[in-house]
Amino acid sequence: MNEETAIRVEDISKTFLIPHELTNTFLERLARFEWKRKYEKFEALRDVSFEVNKGEFFGIIGRNGSGKSTLLKIIAGIYTPDKGKVKINGEISPFLELGVGFNPELSGRDNIHLNGTILGLSKKEIKARFDSIVAFSEMERFIDQKLKNYSSGMQVRLAFSVSIHTNKEILIMDEVLAVGDARFQLKCFGFFEEMIQAGKTILFVSHDSTSMRKYANRVLYLENGYPSFIGPAGEALSKYMKTEDIPEKKSEVVDEPKQASKGEAIEDPHRYIFTHFNP
Amino acid sequence: MLNPNKIHIRETIWMLAKTDLKMRYQGSWLGVIWVFLKPFCLFLIMNFVFSHLFFKSVPNYSIRLLLGIVLWSFFAEASMVGMMSILAKGHILKKVFLPKWIVVISSTIHSAMAFLFNLIIFFLFLFLYYHIFPGPLQLLLFVVYIILIYGISLFFSFMTATIIVRFRDLNQIWEVLLQVLFYASPIIYPITTVPDSIRSVLYLNPMTLLIEHARIALIDNNVARIDHLFILIGIFIPLMLGSIWFLRKTSINVIEQM
């Protein structure tokens, strides 16, 4: 693999077998007098190949159920593809389905320790980065509360903060912006810019076309599990809009500081990142 | 596929185990009392019933019973939580790759610690009440027996932790089997009371051999037939390796079935 390549996906296919009836127990299967389950095949990914270079902001778009999350999970090593290979140059920090595997019964503090460890940090590293993790997520007040008392936006902020503080070469970001507030979204993008400048790679899934257009170097458009287009963001997006018959319009998602500060005063949100983010 | 990320294996196992402890006792160290209570209640009941009714003539019956229950509880607990481990950690495994054996082993740490606590109480009884002091060879053999019991629990855990994802009633089945095995092991009765013809069948259960040998070492201060131990180890090692292979093979697509 080329030195400049961060991720190389070769000809990946993945089919899920979905059983017709959910017979999850021995007893049920015995009672039905048939051992073999009838399956329906669902082709989640078909012949997906692409390369992501180091320092690239690579976007993935597609409808719900088009295989985006499956693809990310295969790259993160959670699922195994039926066919094909994934090669990765460096280590991955996964942020999948809005989280890093938090435990709702534990406090924010304990969750940082648990998930930091799972993501490959040593005890020392977690200790050193703990304050920075809390500061980035702005959870100082709630850090000793159980996670189940957090709002979904707060949980995502904390999870995102943990995942970026692992300081890995590749970040997998699945729908980071979905529940965070505008201010947090800004902070995320400020952080992404920093990462790209530092030569890190970002794999970014989002339904937000404005940020895709603004930040992504290249975009992969998945259509029912098949990579129907890889290339510049603008082209990928207009192909997506055309195929899915979505009228193109200016996206409502806020990504300008002016709009974000509506109602509350933020002088310069990026300042915050620079002063607090120090992995 | 291999995960490219490196983790600190020992720290991860310990962190997962610590989380289990926290969840179980909700931060209160008084919760440890429950660890003692379960086996000792069982012991008190069994002791009350059987030492007076049936086994009056068996020397040191109570302490033999206690050792049997402590060893058995360790096996039953560890194999049960080991079986449930991957399922219980689903919320993490769906989002972050972790080697599955780490998850299984970390879940059994709690049982191992509970066992050590129970063992301390057993030894206090043995020394202070019975004035029995096993020799160094006996203690060494006992350590080998403990390792084997833990190994057998891990063997069952490795074999079942991925299967239960597809068959969710496996823990119910295992609970029933454990109940059967409990009475098929010489825990409440001495093996000598069993007729010869049945006794060889009972020895098919590895816990029978280990519990009996542990009693011979610690309570009789003697050395049991070492060739039996070697046969057990000879059977155990390939089975253990097989279960590690099995876990690796079945964990490839276990997450997508959760």
Coordinates of C-alpha atoms in Angstrom, one line a residue:
Chain A
M1 CA 0.0 0.0 0.0
N2 CA 1.1 3.5 -0.8
E3 CA 2.6 5.5 2.0
E4 CA 0.2 8.3 1.3
T5 CA -2.9 6.1 1.6
A6 CA -4.7 6.0 4.9
I7 CA -7.5 3.6 4.1
R8 CA -7.8 1.2 1.2
V9 CA -11.1 -0.6 0.7
E10 CA -10.8 -3.4 -1.8
D11 CA -13.9 -4.9 -3.4
I12 CA -16.0 -5.3 -0.2
S13 CA -19.3 -7.0 -0.2
K14 CA -21.5 -7.7 2.8
T15 CA -24.8 -9.5 2.9
F16 CA -26.9 -9.8 6.0
L17 CA -29.1 -12.8 6.5
I18 CA -32.3 -11.8 8.1
P19 CA -34.3 -14.7 9.5
H20 CA -38.0 -14.7 8.6
E21 CA -39.1 -15.5 12.1
L22 CA -37.0 -14.4 15.0
T23 CA -36.4 -17.8 16.7
N24 CA -33.8 -16.9 19.1
T25 CA -34.0 -19.9 21.4
F26 CA -33.3 -23.6 21.4
L27 CA -36.8 -24.4 22.7
E28 CA -38.6 -22.4 20.0
R29 CA -36.6 -24.1 17.3
L30 CA -37.3 -27.5 18.7
A31 CA -41.0 -26.6 19.0
R32 CA -41.2 -25.6 15.4
F33 CA -39.8 -29.0 14.3
E34 CA -37.5 -27.3 11.8
W35 CA -33.9 -26.6 12.6
K36 CA -33.0 -24.6 9.6
R37 CA -34.1 -21.0 9.6
K38 CA -35.4 -19.4 6.5
Y39 CA -33.5 -16.3 5.7
E40 CA -34.0 -13.3 3.6
K41 CA -30.8 -11.9 2.1
F42 CA -30.1 -8.2 2.4
E43 CA -27.2 -7.0 0.3
A44 CA -25.8 -4.1 2.4
L45 CA -22.7 -3.5 0.4
R46 CA -21.7 -4.6 -3.1
D47 CA -18.2 -4.3 -4.6
V48 CA -17.2 -1.2 -2.8
S49 CA -13.7 -0.1 -3.5
F50 CA -12.0 3.2 -2.7
E51 CA -8.9 4.8 -1.3
V52 CA -8.6 7.6 1.2
N53 CA -5.4 9.6 1.3
K54 CA -3.7 10.8 4.5
G55 CA -4.9 14.3 5.4
E56 CA -8.1 13.9 3.5
F57 CA -11.6 14.8 4.6
F58 CA -13.6 12.0 2.9
G59 CA -17.4 12.2 3.0
I60 CA -19.9 9.4 2.6
I61 CA -23.5 10.1 1.6
G62 CA -26.5 8.1 0.8
R63 CA -30.0 7.4 1.9
N64 CA -30.8 5.6 5.2
G65 CA -30.0 2.0 4.8
S66 CA -27.7 2.5 1.9
G67 CA -24.8 0.8 3.7
K68 CA -22.9 3.8 5.2
S69 CA -22.8 2.6 8.7
T70 CA -22.1 -1.0 7.6
L71 CA -19.1 0.3 5.6
L72 CA -17.8 2.2 8.6
K73 CA -18.2 -0.7 10.9
I74 CA -16.3 -2.9 8.5
I75 CA -13.5 -0.3 8.4
A76 CA -13.5 -0.1 12.2
G77 CA -13.2 -3.9 12.4
I78 CA -16.5 -4.5 14.1
Y79 CA -18.1 -6.4 11.1
T80 CA -16.2 -8.8 8.9
P81 CA -16.9 -8.4 5.1
D82 CA -18.0 -11.5 3.2
K83 CA -15.6 -10.6 0.4
G84 CA -12.8 -8.1 0.0
K85 CA -10.2 -6.5 2.1
V86 CA -9.6 -3.4 4.2
K87 CA -6.1 -2.1 4.7
I88 CA -5.5 0.6 7.2
N89 CA -2.4 2.7 7.6
G90 CA -2.4 3.9 11.2
E91 CA -4.9 3.6 14.1
I92 CA -8.6 4.4 14.1
S93 CA -10.7 6.3 16.5
P94 CA -14.3 5.2 15.8
F95 CA -17.3 7.3 16.6
L96 CA -20.2 5.1 15.3
E97 CA -23.9 5.5 15.7
L98 CA -23.6 8.4 18.0
G99 CA -21.3 6.9 20.5
V100 CA -18.3 5.0 21.7
G101 CA -20.2 2.5 23.8
F102 CA -21.0 4.4 26.9
N103 CA -22.7 2.8 29.9
P104 CA -25.8 4.7 31.0
E105 CA -25.5 3.4 34.6
L106 CA -22.0 4.9 35.1
S107 CA -21.0 8.5 35.7
G108 CA -19.5 10.6 33.0
R109 CA -16.2 10.4 34.8
D110 CA -16.3 6.6 34.9
N111 CA -17.4 6.4 31.2
I112 CA -14.4 8.5 30.2
H113 CA -12.1 6.1 32.0
L114 CA -13.8 3.0 30.6
N115 CA -14.0 4.2 27.0
G116 CA -10.6 5.8 27.0
T117 CA -9.1 2.4 28.0
I118 CA -11.2 0.6 25.4
L119 CA -10.1 3.0 22.7
G120 CA -6.4 2.2 23.5
L121 CA -5.3 4.9 26.0
S122 CA -3.3 4.0 29.0
K123 CA -4.3 5.0 32.5
K124 CA -1.6 7.7 32.5
E125 CA -2.8 9.1 29.2
I126 CA -6.4 9.3 30.4
K127 CA -5.3 11.1 33.5
A128 CA -3.3 13.6 31.5
R129 CA -6.1 14.2 29.0
F130 CA -9.1 14.0 31.4
D131 CA -9.5 17.8 32.0
S132 CA -9.2 18.5 28.3
I133 CA -11.8 15.9 27.5
V134 CA -14.3 17.4 30.0
A135 CA -13.5 20.9 28.8
F136 CA -14.1 20.2 25.2
S137 CA -17.4 18.5 25.9
E138 CA -18.3 21.4 28.4
M139 CA -19.6 18.8 30.9
E140 CA -17.8 20.1 34.0
R141 CA -21.0 20.5 35.9
F142 CA -22.4 17.0 35.1
I143 CA -19.3 14.9 35.0
D144 CA -20.1 13.0 38.2
Q145 CA -23.7 12.3 37.2
K146 CA -24.9 9.1 35.7
L147 CA -24.9 9.1 32.0
K148 CA -28.6 8.2 31.8
N149 CA -29.4 11.6 33.2
Y150 CA -27.6 13.3 30.3
S151 CA -29.6 14.6 27.3
S152 CA -28.7 12.8 24.0
G153 CA -26.8 15.9 22.9
M154 CA -24.7 15.9 26.0
Q155 CA -23.9 12.2 25.6
V156 CA -22.8 12.8 22.1
R157 CA -20.6 15.7 23.1
L158 CA -18.9 13.6 25.7
A159 CA -18.5 10.6 23.4
F160 CA -17.1 12.8 20.6
S161 CA -14.7 14.5 23.0
V162 CA -13.4 11.1 24.2
S163 CA -13.0 9.8 20.7
I164 CA -11.0 12.7 19.4
H165 CA -8.8 12.8 22.4
T166 CA -7.4 9.3 21.6
N167 CA -5.2 11.2 19.1
K168 CA -5.4 8.5 16.4
E169 CA -4.5 9.0 12.8
I170 CA -7.9 8.2 11.4
L171 CA -11.2 9.5 12.7
I172 CA -14.4 7.8 11.7
M173 CA -17.3 10.2 12.3
D174 CA -20.8 8.8 11.8
E175 CA -23.5 11.5 12.1
V176 CA -21.6 13.6 14.7
L177 CA -23.7 16.6 14.0
A178 CA -27.0 14.9 14.2
V179 CA -27.9 15.9 17.8
G180 CA -25.3 18.5 18.8
D181 CA -26.3 22.1 19.0
A182 CA -25.0 24.7 16.6
R183 CA -22.3 25.9 18.9
F184 CA -21.0 22.3 19.2
Q185 CA -21.2 21.8 15.5
L186 CA -18.9 24.8 15.0
K187 CA -16.5 23.4 17.5
C188 CA -16.4 20.1 15.7
F189 CA -15.6 21.7 12.4
G190 CA -12.9 23.9 14.0
F191 CA -11.5 20.7 15.3
F192 CA -11.7 18.9 12.0
E193 CA -9.8 21.7 10.3
E194 CA -7.1 21.4 12.8
M195 CA -6.9 17.6 12.4
I196 CA -6.6 17.9 8.6
Q197 CA -3.9 20.4 8.9
A198 CA -2.1 18.0 11.2
G199 CA -2.2 15.4 8.4
K200 CA -5.0 13.3 10.0
T201 CA -7.7 11.6 8.0
I202 CA -11.4 12.0 8.6
L203 CA -14.1 9.7 7.3
F204 CA -17.3 11.6 7.6
V205 CA -20.9 10.4 7.2
S206 CA -23.5 13.1 7.3
H207 CA -26.9 14.1 5.8
D208 CA -25.9 17.7 6.0
S209 CA -25.1 18.8 2.5
T210 CA -23.8 22.2 3.4
S211 CA -21.0 21.0 5.6
M212 CA -20.2 18.2 3.1
R213 CA -19.8 20.8 0.3
K214 CA -17.7 23.0 2.5
Y215 CA -15.3 20.5 4.1
A216 CA -15.1 17.3 2.1
N217 CA -12.3 16.8 -0.4
R218 CA -14.0 13.9 -2.0
V219 CA -17.4 12.3 -1.4
L220 CA -18.5 8.7 -1.9
Y221 CA -22.2 8.3 -2.8
L222 CA -23.6 4.9 -1.8
E223 CA -26.7 3.9 -3.7
N224 CA -28.3 0.8 -2.2
G225 CA -24.9 -0.5 -1.1
Y226 CA -23.2 0.2 -4.4
P227 CA -20.7 3.0 -4.8
S228 CA -22.3 4.9 -7.6
F229 CA -20.0 8.0 -7.5
I230 CA -16.7 9.0 -6.0
G231 CA -15.4 12.4 -6.6
P232 CA -15.8 16.1 -5.7
A233 CA -18.4 16.9 -3.2
G234 CA -20.5 19.2 -5.4
E235 CA -20.8 16.6 -8.1
A236 CA -21.6 13.8 -5.7
L237 CA -24.2 15.8 -4.0
S238 CA -26.0 16.8 -7.1
K239 CA -26.0 13.2 -8.3
Y240 CA -27.4 12.2 -5.0
M241 CA -30.1 14.9 -5.2
K242 CA -31.0 13.9 -8.7
T243 CA -31.1 10.2 -8.1
E244 CA -33.2 10.5 -5.0
D245 CA -35.3 13.2 -6.5
I246 CA -34.6 15.8 -3.8
P247 CA -35.1 19.4 -4.8
E248 CA -31.9 21.3 -4.4
K249 CA -32.2 24.1 -2.0
K250 CA -30.0 26.0 0.4
S251 CA -29.6 23.8 3.5
E252 CA -31.0 25.1 6.7
V253 CA -28.1 23.7 8.8
V254 CA -26.2 26.4 10.5
D255 CA -22.5 26.6 10.0
E256 CA -21.8 30.3 10.0
P257 CA -20.8 31.8 13.4
K258 CA -23.2 34.7 12.8
Q259 CA -26.2 32.4 12.6
A260 CA -25.0 30.2 15.4
S261 CA -24.8 32.9 17.9
K262 CA -28.4 33.9 17.4
G263 CA -29.7 34.5 20.9
E264 CA -26.4 33.8 22.7
A265 CA -23.1 35.6 22.5
I266 CA -20.1 33.7 21.3
E267 CA -17.3 35.9 20.3
D268 CA -15.1 33.4 18.6
P269 CA -16.0 29.7 19.1
H270 CA -12.7 28.6 17.6
R271 CA -10.8 30.4 20.3
Y272 CA -12.3 27.9 22.8
I273 CA -11.0 25.0 20.8
F274 CA -7.5 26.3 20.6
T275 CA -7.3 27.0 24.3
H276 CA -8.8 23.8 25.5
F277 CA -8.0 21.2 23.0
N278 CA -4.6 19.8 23.9
P279 CA -4.4 16.0 23.6
Chain B
M1 CA -10.1 -9.3 10.4
L2 CA -7.5 -8.0 12.8
N3 CA -8.0 -4.7 14.4
P4 CA -5.2 -2.3 13.8
N5 CA -5.6 -0.5 17.1
K6 CA -3.5 -1.4 20.0
I7 CA -4.9 -1.6 23.4
H8 CA -3.3 -2.1 26.8
I9 CA -4.6 -5.6 27.4
R10 CA -4.1 -5.8 31.1
E11 CA -5.5 -2.4 31.8
T12 CA -8.5 -3.1 29.6
I13 CA -9.3 -6.4 31.4
W14 CA -9.0 -4.7 34.7
M15 CA -11.0 -1.7 33.7
L16 CA -13.9 -3.9 32.4
A17 CA -13.8 -5.9 35.6
K18 CA -13.8 -2.8 37.7
T19 CA -16.9 -1.6 35.8
D20 CA -18.6 -4.9 36.5
L21 CA -17.9 -4.5 40.2
K22 CA -19.1 -0.9 40.2
M23 CA -22.3 -1.9 38.4
R24 CA -22.9 -4.8 40.8
Y25 CA -22.4 -3.0 44.1
Q26 CA -23.3 0.5 43.0
G27 CA -20.2 1.9 44.6
S28 CA -20.8 0.4 48.0
W29 CA -18.2 -1.8 49.4
L30 CA -20.8 -3.3 51.7
G31 CA -22.0 -5.1 48.6
V32 CA -19.1 -7.5 49.0
I33 CA -21.2 -9.1 51.8
W34 CA -23.5 -10.6 49.2
V35 CA -20.5 -12.4 47.8
F36 CA -20.1 -14.3 51.1
L37 CA -23.8 -14.7 51.8
K38 CA -24.8 -16.8 48.9
P39 CA -22.4 -19.8 49.4
F40 CA -22.5 -19.6 53.1
C41 CA -26.3 -19.7 53.3
L42 CA -26.2 -22.7 51.1
F43 CA -23.5 -24.2 53.3
L44 CA -25.5 -23.6 56.5
I45 CA -28.6 -25.1 55.1
M46 CA -26.9 -28.2 53.7
N47 CA -24.8 -28.6 56.8
F48 CA -27.9 -28.4 59.1
V49 CA -29.8 -30.9 57.0
F50 CA -27.1 -33.4 56.1
S51 CA -24.6 -33.5 58.9
H52 CA -27.3 -34.3 61.4
L53 CA -29.4 -36.6 59.3
F54 CA -27.2 -38.6 57.0
F55 CA -23.5 -38.2 57.4
K56 CA -23.0 -38.2 61.2
S57 CA -20.2 -40.7 60.9
V58 CA -18.2 -38.9 58.2
P59 CA -15.2 -37.2 59.9
N60 CA -14.9 -33.5 59.3
Y61 CA -18.1 -33.5 57.2
S62 CA -18.8 -29.8 57.6
I63 CA -15.5 -28.5 56.4
R64 CA -15.6 -31.0 53.5
L65 CA -19.0 -29.6 52.6
L66 CA -17.8 -26.0 52.8
L67 CA -14.8 -26.7 50.6
G68 CA -17.0 -28.4 48.0
I69 CA -19.5 -25.5 48.0
V70 CA -16.8 -22.9 47.7
L71 CA -15.2 -24.6 44.8
W72 CA -18.5 -25.3 43.1
S73 CA -19.7 -21.8 43.5
F74 CA -16.6 -20.5 41.8
F75 CA -17.2 -22.8 38.8
A76 CA -20.9 -22.1 38.6
E77 CA -20.5 -18.3 38.8
A78 CA -17.6 -18.0 36.5
S79 CA -19.1 -20.2 33.8
M80 CA -22.4 -18.4 34.0
V81 CA -21.0 -14.8 33.8
G82 CA -18.5 -15.9 31.1
M83 CA -21.3 -17.3 29.0
M84 CA -23.2 -14.0 29.3
S85 CA -20.2 -11.7 28.8
I86 CA -20.3 -10.9 25.1
L87 CA -24.0 -10.4 25.2
A88 CA -23.7 -8.1 28.3
K89 CA -21.0 -6.0 26.7
G90 CA -23.0 -5.6 23.4
H91 CA -23.3 -1.9 23.8
I92 CA -19.6 -1.5 23.7
L93 CA -18.8 -4.2 21.1
K94 CA -21.2 -2.8 18.6
K95 CA -19.2 0.5 18.6
V96 CA -15.6 -0.3 19.4
F97 CA -13.6 -3.4 18.3
L98 CA -12.4 -5.4 21.2
P99 CA -10.9 -8.9 21.2
K100 CA -13.7 -11.2 22.5
W101 CA -11.5 -13.2 24.8
I102 CA -10.7 -10.0 26.7
V103 CA -14.4 -9.5 27.3
V104 CA -14.9 -13.1 28.5
I105 CA -11.9 -13.1 30.9
S106 CA -12.7 -9.7 32.4
S107 CA -16.2 -10.8 33.2
T108 CA -14.9 -13.8 35.2
I109 CA -12.5 -11.6 37.3
H110 CA -15.3 -10.8 39.7
S111 CA -16.1 -14.5 40.3
A112 CA -12.4 -15.1 40.9
M113 CA -12.2 -12.4 43.5
A114 CA -15.4 -13.6 45.2
F115 CA -13.8 -17.1 45.3
L116 CA -10.6 -15.8 46.9
F117 CA -12.7 -14.1 49.6
N118 CA -14.6 -17.3 50.3
L119 CA -11.4 -19.2 50.3
I120 CA -10.0 -17.0 53.1
I121 CA -13.0 -17.8 55.2
F122 CA -12.6 -21.5 54.5
F123 CA -8.9 -21.4 55.6
L124 CA -9.8 -19.5 58.8
F125 CA -12.2 -22.3 59.6
L126 CA -9.6 -24.9 58.7
F127 CA -6.9 -23.4 60.8
L128 CA -8.8 -22.0 63.8
Y129 CA -11.6 -24.5 64.3
Y130 CA -10.2 -27.8 62.9
H131 CA -6.5 -27.1 63.5
I132 CA -5.6 -28.7 60.2
F133 CA -2.5 -27.3 58.6
P134 CA -1.8 -28.7 55.1
G135 CA 1.8 -29.1 54.0
P136 CA 3.5 -27.1 51.2
L137 CA 3.0 -29.9 48.6
Q138 CA -0.7 -30.1 49.4
L139 CA -1.0 -26.3 49.0
L140 CA 0.8 -26.4 45.7
L141 CA -1.5 -29.2 44.5
F142 CA -4.5 -27.1 45.6
V143 CA -3.3 -24.2 43.5
V144 CA -3.1 -26.5 40.5
Y145 CA -6.7 -27.6 41.2
I146 CA -7.9 -24.0 41.4
I147 CA -6.2 -23.2 38.1
L148 CA -7.9 -26.2 36.5
I149 CA -11.3 -25.2 37.9
Y150 CA -10.8 -21.7 36.5
G151 CA -9.6 -23.2 33.2
I152 CA -12.7 -25.4 32.9
S153 CA -15.0 -22.4 33.6
L154 CA -13.2 -20.5 30.9
F155 CA -13.5 -23.5 28.6
F156 CA -17.3 -23.4 29.0
S157 CA -17.3 -19.6 28.7
F158 CA -15.4 -19.6 25.5
M159 CA -17.6 -22.3 24.0
T160 CA -20.9 -20.6 24.9
A161 CA -20.3 -16.8 24.9
T162 CA -20.9 -16.5 21.1
I163 CA -23.5 -19.3 20.9
I164 CA -25.8 -17.6 23.4
V165 CA -26.1 -14.6 21.0
R166 CA -28.0 -16.9 18.6
F167 CA -29.7 -19.1 21.3
R168 CA -30.8 -16.8 24.1
D169 CA -32.1 -19.5 26.3
L170 CA -28.7 -21.1 26.7
N171 CA -28.3 -19.6 30.1
Q172 CA -31.6 -21.2 31.3
I173 CA -30.3 -24.6 29.9
W174 CA -27.0 -24.1 31.6
E175 CA -28.7 -23.2 34.9
V176 CA -30.6 -26.5 34.8
L177 CA -27.5 -28.4 33.9
L178 CA -25.5 -26.8 36.7
Q179 CA -28.3 -27.9 39.1
V180 CA -27.9 -31.5 37.8
L181 CA -24.1 -31.3 38.0
F182 CA -24.2 -30.0 41.5
Y183 CA -25.9 -33.2 42.7
A184 CA -23.7 -35.3 40.4
S185 CA -20.7 -34.0 42.1
P186 CA -19.6 -35.2 45.5
I187 CA -20.4 -31.9 47.3
I188 CA -23.0 -32.8 49.9
Y189 CA -22.2 -36.5 50.0
P190 CA -18.7 -38.2 50.2
I191 CA -17.7 -40.0 47.1
T192 CA -17.2 -43.1 49.3
T193 CA -20.9 -43.5 49.9
V194 CA -21.5 -43.9 46.1
P195 CA -21.6 -47.5 44.8
D196 CA -18.6 -48.4 42.7
S197 CA -20.6 -48.9 39.5
I198 CA -21.9 -45.3 39.6
R199 CA -18.7 -43.8 41.0
S200 CA -16.8 -44.2 37.6
V201 CA -19.7 -42.4 35.9
L202 CA -19.3 -39.5 38.4
Y203 CA -15.7 -39.2 37.6
L204 CA -16.6 -38.3 34.0
N205 CA -17.5 -34.9 35.6
P206 CA -14.1 -33.2 36.1
M207 CA -15.4 -31.3 39.1
T208 CA -15.8 -34.6 40.9
L209 CA -12.1 -35.3 40.6
L210 CA -11.0 -31.8 41.5
I211 CA -13.3 -31.4 44.5
E212 CA -12.3 -34.8 45.8
H213 CA -8.6 -34.2 45.3
A214 CA -8.8 -30.8 46.9
R215 CA -10.3 -32.4 50.0
I216 CA -7.7 -35.0 50.1
A217 CA -5.0 -32.4 49.9
L218 CA -6.3 -29.8 52.3
I219 CA -8.4 -31.7 54.8
D220 CA -6.8 -35.2 54.9
N221 CA -3.4 -33.6 54.3
N222 CA -2.6 -36.3 51.9
V223 CA -1.7 -36.7 48.2
A224 CA -4.4 -38.0 45.8
R225 CA -3.6 -40.2 42.8
I226 CA -1.4 -37.9 40.7
D227 CA -1.9 -40.0 37.6
H228 CA -5.6 -39.0 37.6
L229 CA -4.6 -35.4 37.7
F230 CA -2.3 -35.9 34.7
I231 CA -5.0 -37.6 32.7
L232 CA -7.3 -34.6 33.5
I233 CA -4.7 -32.1 32.4
G234 CA -4.0 -34.2 29.3
I235 CA -7.7 -34.0 28.3
F236 CA -8.0 -30.4 29.4
I237 CA -5.3 -28.8 27.4
P238 CA -6.5 -29.8 23.9
L239 CA -10.0 -28.9 24.8
M240 CA -9.0 -25.5 26.1
L241 CA -7.0 -24.8 22.8
G242 CA -10.1 -26.0 20.9
S243 CA -12.3 -23.6 22.8
I244 CA -10.0 -20.7 22.0
W245 CA -10.0 -21.6 18.3
F246 CA -13.8 -21.9 18.5
L247 CA -14.2 -18.5 20.1
R248 CA -12.0 -16.9 17.5
K249 CA -13.9 -18.5 14.7
T250 CA -17.4 -17.8 15.9
S251 CA -16.7 -14.2 17.0
I252 CA -16.1 -13.1 13.4
N253 CA -19.7 -12.4 12.8
V254 CA -21.1 -12.4 16.3
I255 CA -21.6 -8.7 16.6
E256 CA -24.0 -8.4 13.6
Q257 CA -26.3 -11.0 15.2
M258 CA -26.8 -9.0 18.4

